[in-house]
PDB file of C-alpha atoms in Angstrom:
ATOM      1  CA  UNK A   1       0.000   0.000   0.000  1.00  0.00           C
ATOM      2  CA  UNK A   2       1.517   3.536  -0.971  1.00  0.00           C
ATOM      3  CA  UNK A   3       0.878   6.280   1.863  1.00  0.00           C
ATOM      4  CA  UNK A   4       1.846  10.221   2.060  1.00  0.00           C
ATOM      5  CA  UNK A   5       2.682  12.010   4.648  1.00  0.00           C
ATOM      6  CA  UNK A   6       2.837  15.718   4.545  1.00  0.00           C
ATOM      7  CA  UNK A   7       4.468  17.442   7.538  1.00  0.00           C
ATOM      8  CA  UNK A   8       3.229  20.544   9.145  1.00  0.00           C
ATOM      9  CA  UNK A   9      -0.958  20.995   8.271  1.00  0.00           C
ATOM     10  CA  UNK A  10       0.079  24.634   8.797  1.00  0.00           C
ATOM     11  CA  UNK A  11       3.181  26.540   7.143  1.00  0.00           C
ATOM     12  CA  UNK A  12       3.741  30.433   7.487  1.00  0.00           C
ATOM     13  CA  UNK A  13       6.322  32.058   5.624  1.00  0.00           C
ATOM     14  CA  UNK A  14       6.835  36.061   5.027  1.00  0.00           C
ATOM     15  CA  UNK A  15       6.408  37.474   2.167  1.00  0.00           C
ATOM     16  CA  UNK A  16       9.591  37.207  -0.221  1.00  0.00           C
ATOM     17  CA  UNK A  17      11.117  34.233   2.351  1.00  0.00           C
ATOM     18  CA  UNK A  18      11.360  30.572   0.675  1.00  0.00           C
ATOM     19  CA  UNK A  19       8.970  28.397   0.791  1.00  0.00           C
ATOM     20  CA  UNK A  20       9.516  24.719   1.875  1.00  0.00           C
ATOM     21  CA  UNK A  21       6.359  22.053   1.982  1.00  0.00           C
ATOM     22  CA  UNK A  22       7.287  18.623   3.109  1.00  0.00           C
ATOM     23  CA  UNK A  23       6.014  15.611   1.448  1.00  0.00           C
ATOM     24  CA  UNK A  24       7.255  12.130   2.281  1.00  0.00           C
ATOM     25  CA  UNK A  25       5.858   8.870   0.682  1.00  0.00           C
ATOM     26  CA  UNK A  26       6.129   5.266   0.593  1.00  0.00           C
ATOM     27  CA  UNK A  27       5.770   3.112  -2.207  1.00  0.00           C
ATOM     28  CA  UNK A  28       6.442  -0.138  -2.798  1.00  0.00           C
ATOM     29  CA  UNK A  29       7.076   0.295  -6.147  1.00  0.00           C
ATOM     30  CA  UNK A  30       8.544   3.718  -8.644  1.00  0.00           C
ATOM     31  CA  UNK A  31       6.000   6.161  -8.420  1.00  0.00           C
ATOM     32  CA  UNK A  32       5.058   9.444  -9.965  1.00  0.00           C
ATOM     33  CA  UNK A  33       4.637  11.759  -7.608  1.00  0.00           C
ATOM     34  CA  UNK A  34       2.631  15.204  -7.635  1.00  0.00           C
ATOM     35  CA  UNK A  35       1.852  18.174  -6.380  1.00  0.00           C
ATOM     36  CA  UNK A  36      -1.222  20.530  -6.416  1.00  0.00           C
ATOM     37  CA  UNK A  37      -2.768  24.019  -5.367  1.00  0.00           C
ATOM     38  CA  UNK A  38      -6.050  24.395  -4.121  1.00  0.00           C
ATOM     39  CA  UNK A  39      -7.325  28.134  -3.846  1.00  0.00           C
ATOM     40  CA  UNK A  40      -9.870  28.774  -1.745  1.00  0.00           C
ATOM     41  CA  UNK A  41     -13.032  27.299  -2.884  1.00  0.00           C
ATOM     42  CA  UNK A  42     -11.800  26.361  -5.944  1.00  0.00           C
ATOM     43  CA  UNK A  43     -10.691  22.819  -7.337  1.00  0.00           C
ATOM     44  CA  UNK A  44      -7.269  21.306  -7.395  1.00  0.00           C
ATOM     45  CA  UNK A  45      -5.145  22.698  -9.888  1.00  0.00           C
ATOM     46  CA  UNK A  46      -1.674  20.740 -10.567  1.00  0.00           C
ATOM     47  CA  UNK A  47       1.752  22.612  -9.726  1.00  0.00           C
ATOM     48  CA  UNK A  48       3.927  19.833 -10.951  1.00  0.00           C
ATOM     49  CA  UNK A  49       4.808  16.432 -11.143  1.00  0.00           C
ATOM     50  CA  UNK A  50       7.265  13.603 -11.364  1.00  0.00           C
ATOM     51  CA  UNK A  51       7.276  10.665 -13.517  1.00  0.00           C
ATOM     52  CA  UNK A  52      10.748   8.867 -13.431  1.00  0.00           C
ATOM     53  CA  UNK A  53      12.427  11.873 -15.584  1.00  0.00           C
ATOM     54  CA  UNK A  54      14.689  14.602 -13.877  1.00  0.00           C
ATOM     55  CA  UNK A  55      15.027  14.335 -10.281  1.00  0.00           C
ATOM     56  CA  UNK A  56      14.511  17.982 -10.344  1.00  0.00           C
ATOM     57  CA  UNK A  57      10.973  19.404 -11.518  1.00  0.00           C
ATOM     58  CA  UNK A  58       9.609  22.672 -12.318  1.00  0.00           C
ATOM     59  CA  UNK A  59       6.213  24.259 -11.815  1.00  0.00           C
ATOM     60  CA  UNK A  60       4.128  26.605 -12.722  1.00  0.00           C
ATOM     61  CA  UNK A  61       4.115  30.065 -10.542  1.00  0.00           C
ATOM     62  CA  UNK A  62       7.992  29.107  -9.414  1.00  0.00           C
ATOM     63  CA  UNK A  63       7.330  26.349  -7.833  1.00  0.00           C
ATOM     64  CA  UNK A  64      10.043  23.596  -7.517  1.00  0.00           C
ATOM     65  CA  UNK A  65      10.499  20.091  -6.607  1.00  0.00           C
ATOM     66  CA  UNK A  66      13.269  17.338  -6.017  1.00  0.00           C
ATOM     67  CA  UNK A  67      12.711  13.995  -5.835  1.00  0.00           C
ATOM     68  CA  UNK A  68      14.744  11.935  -3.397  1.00  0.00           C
ATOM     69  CA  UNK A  69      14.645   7.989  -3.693  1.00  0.00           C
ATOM     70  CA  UNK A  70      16.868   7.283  -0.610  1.00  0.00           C
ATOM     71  CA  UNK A  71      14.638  10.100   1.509  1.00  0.00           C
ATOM     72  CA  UNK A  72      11.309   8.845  -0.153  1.00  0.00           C
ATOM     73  CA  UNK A  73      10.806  12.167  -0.455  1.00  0.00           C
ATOM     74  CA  UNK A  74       9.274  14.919  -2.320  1.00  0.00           C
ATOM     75  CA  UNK A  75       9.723  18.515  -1.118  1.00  0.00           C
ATOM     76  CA  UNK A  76       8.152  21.624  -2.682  1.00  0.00           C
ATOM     77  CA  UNK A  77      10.366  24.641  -2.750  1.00  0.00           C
ATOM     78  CA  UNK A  78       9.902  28.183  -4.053  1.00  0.00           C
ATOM     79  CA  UNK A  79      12.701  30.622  -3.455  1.00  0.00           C
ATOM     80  CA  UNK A  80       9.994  33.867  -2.524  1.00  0.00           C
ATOM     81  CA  UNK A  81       7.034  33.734  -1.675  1.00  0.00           C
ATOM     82  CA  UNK A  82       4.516  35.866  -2.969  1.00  0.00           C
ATOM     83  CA  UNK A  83       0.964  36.711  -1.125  1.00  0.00           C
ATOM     84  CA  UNK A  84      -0.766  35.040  -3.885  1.00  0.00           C
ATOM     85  CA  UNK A  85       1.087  31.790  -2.919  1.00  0.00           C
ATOM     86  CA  UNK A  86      -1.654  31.716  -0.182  1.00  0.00           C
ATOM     87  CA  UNK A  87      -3.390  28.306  -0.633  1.00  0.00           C
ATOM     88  CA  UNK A  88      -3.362  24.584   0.818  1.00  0.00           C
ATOM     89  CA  UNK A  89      -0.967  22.093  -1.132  1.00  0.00           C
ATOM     90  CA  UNK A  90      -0.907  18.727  -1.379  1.00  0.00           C
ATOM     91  CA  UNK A  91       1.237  15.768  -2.506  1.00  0.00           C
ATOM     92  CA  UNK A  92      -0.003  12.742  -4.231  1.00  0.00           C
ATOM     93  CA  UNK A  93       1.519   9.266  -5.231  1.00  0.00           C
ATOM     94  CA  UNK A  94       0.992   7.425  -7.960  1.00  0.00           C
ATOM     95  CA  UNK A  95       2.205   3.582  -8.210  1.00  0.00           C
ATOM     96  CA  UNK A  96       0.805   0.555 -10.131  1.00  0.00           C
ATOM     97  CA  UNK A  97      -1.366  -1.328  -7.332  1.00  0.00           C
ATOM     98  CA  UNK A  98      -1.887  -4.267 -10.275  1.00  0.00           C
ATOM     99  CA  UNK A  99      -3.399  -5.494 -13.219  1.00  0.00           C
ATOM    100  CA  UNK A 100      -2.491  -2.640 -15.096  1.00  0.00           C
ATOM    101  CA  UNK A 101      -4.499  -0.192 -12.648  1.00  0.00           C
ATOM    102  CA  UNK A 102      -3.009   2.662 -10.543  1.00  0.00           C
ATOM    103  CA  UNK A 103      -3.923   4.441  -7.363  1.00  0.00           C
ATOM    104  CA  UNK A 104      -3.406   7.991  -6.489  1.00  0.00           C
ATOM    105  CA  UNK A 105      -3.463   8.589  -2.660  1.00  0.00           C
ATOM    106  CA  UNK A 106      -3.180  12.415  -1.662  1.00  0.00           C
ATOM    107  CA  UNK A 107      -1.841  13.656   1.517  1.00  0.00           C
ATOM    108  CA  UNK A 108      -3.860  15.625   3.904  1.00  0.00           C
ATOM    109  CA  UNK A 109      -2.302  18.858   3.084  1.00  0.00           C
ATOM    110  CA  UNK A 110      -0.796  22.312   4.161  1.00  0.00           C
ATOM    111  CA  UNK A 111      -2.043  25.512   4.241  1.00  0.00           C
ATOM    112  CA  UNK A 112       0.707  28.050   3.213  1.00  0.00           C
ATOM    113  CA  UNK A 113      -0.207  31.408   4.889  1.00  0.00           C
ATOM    114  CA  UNK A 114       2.063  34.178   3.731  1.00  0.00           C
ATOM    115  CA  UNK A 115       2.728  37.153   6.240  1.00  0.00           C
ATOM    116  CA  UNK A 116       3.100  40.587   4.578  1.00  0.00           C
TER     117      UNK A 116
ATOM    118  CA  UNK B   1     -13.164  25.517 -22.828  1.00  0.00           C
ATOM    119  CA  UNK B   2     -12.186  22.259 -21.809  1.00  0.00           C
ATOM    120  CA  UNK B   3     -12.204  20.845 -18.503  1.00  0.00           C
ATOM    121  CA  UNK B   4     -14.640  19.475 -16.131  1.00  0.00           C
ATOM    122  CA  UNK B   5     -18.116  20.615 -14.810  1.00  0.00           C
ATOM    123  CA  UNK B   6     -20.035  19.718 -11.735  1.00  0.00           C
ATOM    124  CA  UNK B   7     -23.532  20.303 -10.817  1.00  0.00           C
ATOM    125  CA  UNK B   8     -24.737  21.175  -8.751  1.00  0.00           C
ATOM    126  CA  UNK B   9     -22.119  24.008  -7.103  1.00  0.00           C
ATOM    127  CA  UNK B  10     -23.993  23.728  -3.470  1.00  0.00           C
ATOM    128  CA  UNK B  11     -26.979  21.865  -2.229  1.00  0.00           C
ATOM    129  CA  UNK B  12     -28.666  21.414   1.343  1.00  0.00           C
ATOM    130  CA  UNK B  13     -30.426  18.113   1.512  1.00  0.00           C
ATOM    131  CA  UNK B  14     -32.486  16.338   3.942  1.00  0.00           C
ATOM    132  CA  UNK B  15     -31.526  13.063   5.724  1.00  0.00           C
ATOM    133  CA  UNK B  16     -32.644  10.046   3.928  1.00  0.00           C
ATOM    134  CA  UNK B  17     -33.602  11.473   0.356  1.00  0.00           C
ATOM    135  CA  UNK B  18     -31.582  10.484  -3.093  1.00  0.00           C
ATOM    136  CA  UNK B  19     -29.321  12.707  -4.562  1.00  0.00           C
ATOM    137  CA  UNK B  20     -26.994  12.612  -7.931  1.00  0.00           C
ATOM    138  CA  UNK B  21     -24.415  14.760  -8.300  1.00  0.00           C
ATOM    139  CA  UNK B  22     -23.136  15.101 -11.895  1.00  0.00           C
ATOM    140  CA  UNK B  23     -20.316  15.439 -13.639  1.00  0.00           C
ATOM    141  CA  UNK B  24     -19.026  15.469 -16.825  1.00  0.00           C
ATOM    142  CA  UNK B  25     -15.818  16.241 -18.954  1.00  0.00           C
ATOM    143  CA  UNK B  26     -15.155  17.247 -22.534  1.00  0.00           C
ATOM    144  CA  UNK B  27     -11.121  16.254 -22.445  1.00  0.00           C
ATOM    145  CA  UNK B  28     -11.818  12.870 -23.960  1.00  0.00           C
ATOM    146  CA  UNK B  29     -10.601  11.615 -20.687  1.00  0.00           C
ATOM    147  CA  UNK B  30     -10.719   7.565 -20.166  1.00  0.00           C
ATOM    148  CA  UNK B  31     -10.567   7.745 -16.596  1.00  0.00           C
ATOM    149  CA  UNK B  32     -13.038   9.076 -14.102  1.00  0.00           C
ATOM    150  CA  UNK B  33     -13.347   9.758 -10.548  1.00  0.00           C
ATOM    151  CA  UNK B  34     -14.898  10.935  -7.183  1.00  0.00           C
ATOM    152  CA  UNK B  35     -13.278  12.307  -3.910  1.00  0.00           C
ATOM    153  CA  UNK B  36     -14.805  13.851  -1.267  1.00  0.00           C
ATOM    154  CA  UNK B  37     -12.901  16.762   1.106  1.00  0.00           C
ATOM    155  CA  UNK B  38     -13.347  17.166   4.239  1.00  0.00           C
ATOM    156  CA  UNK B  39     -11.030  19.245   6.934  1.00  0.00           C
ATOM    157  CA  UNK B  40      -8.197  17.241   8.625  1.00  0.00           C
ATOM    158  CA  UNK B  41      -8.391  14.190   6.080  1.00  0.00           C
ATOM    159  CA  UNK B  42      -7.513  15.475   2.996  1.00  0.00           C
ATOM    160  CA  UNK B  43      -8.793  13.845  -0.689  1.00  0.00           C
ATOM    161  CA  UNK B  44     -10.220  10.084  -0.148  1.00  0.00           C
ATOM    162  CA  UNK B  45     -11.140   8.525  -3.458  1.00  0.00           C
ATOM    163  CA  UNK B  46     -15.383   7.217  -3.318  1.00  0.00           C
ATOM    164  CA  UNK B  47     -15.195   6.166  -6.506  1.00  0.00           C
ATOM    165  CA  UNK B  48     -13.696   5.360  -9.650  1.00  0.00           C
ATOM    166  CA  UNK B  49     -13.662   4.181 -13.429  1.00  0.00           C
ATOM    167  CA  UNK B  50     -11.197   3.159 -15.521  1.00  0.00           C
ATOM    168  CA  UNK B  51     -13.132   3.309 -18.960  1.00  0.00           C
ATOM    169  CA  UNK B  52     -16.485   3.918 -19.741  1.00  0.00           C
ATOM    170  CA  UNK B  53     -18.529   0.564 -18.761  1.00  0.00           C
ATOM    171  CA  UNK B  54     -16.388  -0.174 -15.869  1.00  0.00           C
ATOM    172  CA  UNK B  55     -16.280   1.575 -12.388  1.00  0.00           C
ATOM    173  CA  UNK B  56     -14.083   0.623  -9.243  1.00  0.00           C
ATOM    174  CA  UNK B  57     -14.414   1.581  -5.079  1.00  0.00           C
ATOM    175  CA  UNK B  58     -11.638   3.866  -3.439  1.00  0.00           C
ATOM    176  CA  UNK B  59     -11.478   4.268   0.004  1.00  0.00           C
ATOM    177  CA  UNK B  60     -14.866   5.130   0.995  1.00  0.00           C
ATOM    178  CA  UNK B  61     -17.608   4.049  -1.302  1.00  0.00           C
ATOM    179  CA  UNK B  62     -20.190   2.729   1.204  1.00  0.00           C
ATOM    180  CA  UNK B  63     -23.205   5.081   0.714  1.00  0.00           C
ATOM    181  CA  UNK B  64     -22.406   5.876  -2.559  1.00  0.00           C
ATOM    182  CA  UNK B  65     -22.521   4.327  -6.179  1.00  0.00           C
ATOM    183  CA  UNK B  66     -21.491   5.563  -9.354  1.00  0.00           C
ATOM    184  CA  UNK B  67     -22.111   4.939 -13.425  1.00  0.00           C
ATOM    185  CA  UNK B  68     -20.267   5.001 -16.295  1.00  0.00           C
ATOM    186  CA  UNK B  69     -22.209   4.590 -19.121  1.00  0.00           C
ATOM    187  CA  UNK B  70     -19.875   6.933 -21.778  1.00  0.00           C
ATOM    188  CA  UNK B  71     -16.555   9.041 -21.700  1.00  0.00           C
ATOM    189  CA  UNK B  72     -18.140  11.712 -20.747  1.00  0.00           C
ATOM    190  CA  UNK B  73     -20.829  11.709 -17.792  1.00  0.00           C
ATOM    191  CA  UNK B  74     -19.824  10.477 -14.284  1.00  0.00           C
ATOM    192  CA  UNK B  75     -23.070  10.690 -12.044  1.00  0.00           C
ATOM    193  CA  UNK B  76     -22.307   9.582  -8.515  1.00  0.00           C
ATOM    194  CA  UNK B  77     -25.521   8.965  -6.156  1.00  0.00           C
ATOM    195  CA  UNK B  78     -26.457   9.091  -2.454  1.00  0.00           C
ATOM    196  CA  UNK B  79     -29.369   6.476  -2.592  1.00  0.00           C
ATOM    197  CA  UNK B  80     -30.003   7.666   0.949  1.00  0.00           C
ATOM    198  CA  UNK B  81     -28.417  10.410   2.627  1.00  0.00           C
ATOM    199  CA  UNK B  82     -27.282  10.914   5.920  1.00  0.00           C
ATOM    200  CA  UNK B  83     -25.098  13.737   8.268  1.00  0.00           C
ATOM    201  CA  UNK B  84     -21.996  11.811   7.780  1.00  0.00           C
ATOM    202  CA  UNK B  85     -21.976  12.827   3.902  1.00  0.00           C
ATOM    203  CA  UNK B  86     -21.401  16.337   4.404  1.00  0.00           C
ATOM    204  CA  UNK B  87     -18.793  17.202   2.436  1.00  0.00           C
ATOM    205  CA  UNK B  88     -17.030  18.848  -0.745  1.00  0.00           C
ATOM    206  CA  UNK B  89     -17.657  16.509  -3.868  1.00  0.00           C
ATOM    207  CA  UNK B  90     -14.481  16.638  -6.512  1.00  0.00           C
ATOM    208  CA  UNK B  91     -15.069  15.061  -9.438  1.00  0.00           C
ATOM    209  CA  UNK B  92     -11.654  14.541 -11.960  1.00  0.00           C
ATOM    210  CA  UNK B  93     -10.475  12.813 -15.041  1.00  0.00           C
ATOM    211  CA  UNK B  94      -7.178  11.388 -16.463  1.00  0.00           C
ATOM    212  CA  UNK B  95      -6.121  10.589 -19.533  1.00  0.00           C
ATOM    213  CA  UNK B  96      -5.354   6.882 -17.706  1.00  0.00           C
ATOM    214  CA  UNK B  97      -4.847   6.240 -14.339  1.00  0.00           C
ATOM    215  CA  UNK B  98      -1.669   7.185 -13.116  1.00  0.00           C
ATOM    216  CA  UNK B  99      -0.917  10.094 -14.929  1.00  0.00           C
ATOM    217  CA  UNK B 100      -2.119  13.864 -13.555  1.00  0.00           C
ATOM    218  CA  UNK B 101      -5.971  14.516 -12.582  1.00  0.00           C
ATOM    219  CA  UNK B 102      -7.583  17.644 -13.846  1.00  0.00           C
ATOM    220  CA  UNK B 103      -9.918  18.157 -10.850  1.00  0.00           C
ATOM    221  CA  UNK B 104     -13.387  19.634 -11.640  1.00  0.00           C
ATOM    222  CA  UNK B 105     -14.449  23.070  -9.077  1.00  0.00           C
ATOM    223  CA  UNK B 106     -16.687  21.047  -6.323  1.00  0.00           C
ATOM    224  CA  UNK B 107     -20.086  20.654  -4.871  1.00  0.00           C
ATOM    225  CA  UNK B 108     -20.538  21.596  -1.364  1.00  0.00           C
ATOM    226  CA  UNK B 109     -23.233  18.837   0.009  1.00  0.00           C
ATOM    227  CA  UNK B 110     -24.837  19.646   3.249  1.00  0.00           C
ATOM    228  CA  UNK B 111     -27.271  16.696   4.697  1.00  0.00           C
ATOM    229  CA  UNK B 112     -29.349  17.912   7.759  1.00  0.00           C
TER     230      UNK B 112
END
């Protein structure tokens, strides 16, 4: 069974300080790994994602993310943050769970809050 | 423009009466599927489907059932509603499963 764990429900960062979300899964076999944005009574909207490629991926509005096999791990960075960075994130696996079918389990997510 | 729409947006319902809330997509999409939101517990997965004809349970389907009768339309049902199903609907799509979700903008479901 694949599992994410997302550390801190709560981040707060100033405005123009970097941005770092947590994200740790486990997967027992290579998974693509995302991460989305969800505004404030909106839908999920994808920031970016991983699918075996370069260990380092880039996102839309900045955002950044490195995948680490030995850390199982999955951090999203963004060098400044920006007021309209405001919004909950969340990390989500993706790994074969047989017969050709695939899962995608999200993690229970973190509300950035960005401090003027 | 392409994407995903849900109907309703918001709907207060009474304990024990049926509801459907729809979906549908215009992406060509093969896969199809339903989460619900609530605070502290992130996405679970109700419901999903794979093709059209075929449909699968997530992680908390009990309560709910879905259809998938073309690529397009993805009704999910409460045959009988209760508190517990108080929640934000998501309905999304993939081109397959495994590869990104395009997540439609919600219904807010409140059972009384």
């Amino acid at each position: 069974a694949q599992s994410v764990t997302q550390l801190g429900s709560h981040v707060s960062v100033s405005e123009g300080a970097l941005v770092l979300l947590r994200c740790n899964y486990s997967s027992s076999v290579p998974p693509y790994l995302f991460w989305y944005v969800q505004y404030p009574n909106q839908g999920l909207q994808l920031l970016l994602k991983y699918t075996s490629a370069a260990t380092l991926v880039k996102g839309i509005n900045g955002f950044e993310a490195e995948f680490k096999k030995s850390e199982t791990s999955f951090h999203l960075t963004k060098p400044s943050a920006h007021m309209s960075d405001a919004a909950e994130y969340f990390c989500a696996v993706s790994s074969a769970s047989g017969a050709g079918s695939y899962q995608l389990t999200f993690g229970k997510g973190t509300k950035l809050s960005v401090i003027p | 423009i392409a994407g995903i729409t849900q109907a309703p947006t918001s709907q207060i319902l009474a304990a024990g009466r049926r509801m459907t809330l729809r979906c549908t997509q215009d992406m060509r999409h093969n896969a199809m599927y339903w989460y619900r939101q609530d605070l502290g517990l992130g996405l679970r997965l109700i419901h999903y489907s794979n093709t059209a004809g075929t449909t699968g349970k997530g992680e908390v389907p009990d309560g709910y059932s879905v259809s998938r009768a073309n690529t397009d339309d993805f009704p999910l049902t409460l045959a009988s509603a209760v508190p517990s199903q108080t929640s934000v609907y998501f309905c999304a799509s993939s081109s397959h499963r495994g590869n990104e979700q395009f997540f439609g903008p919600g219904t807010r479901l409140t059972v009384l």
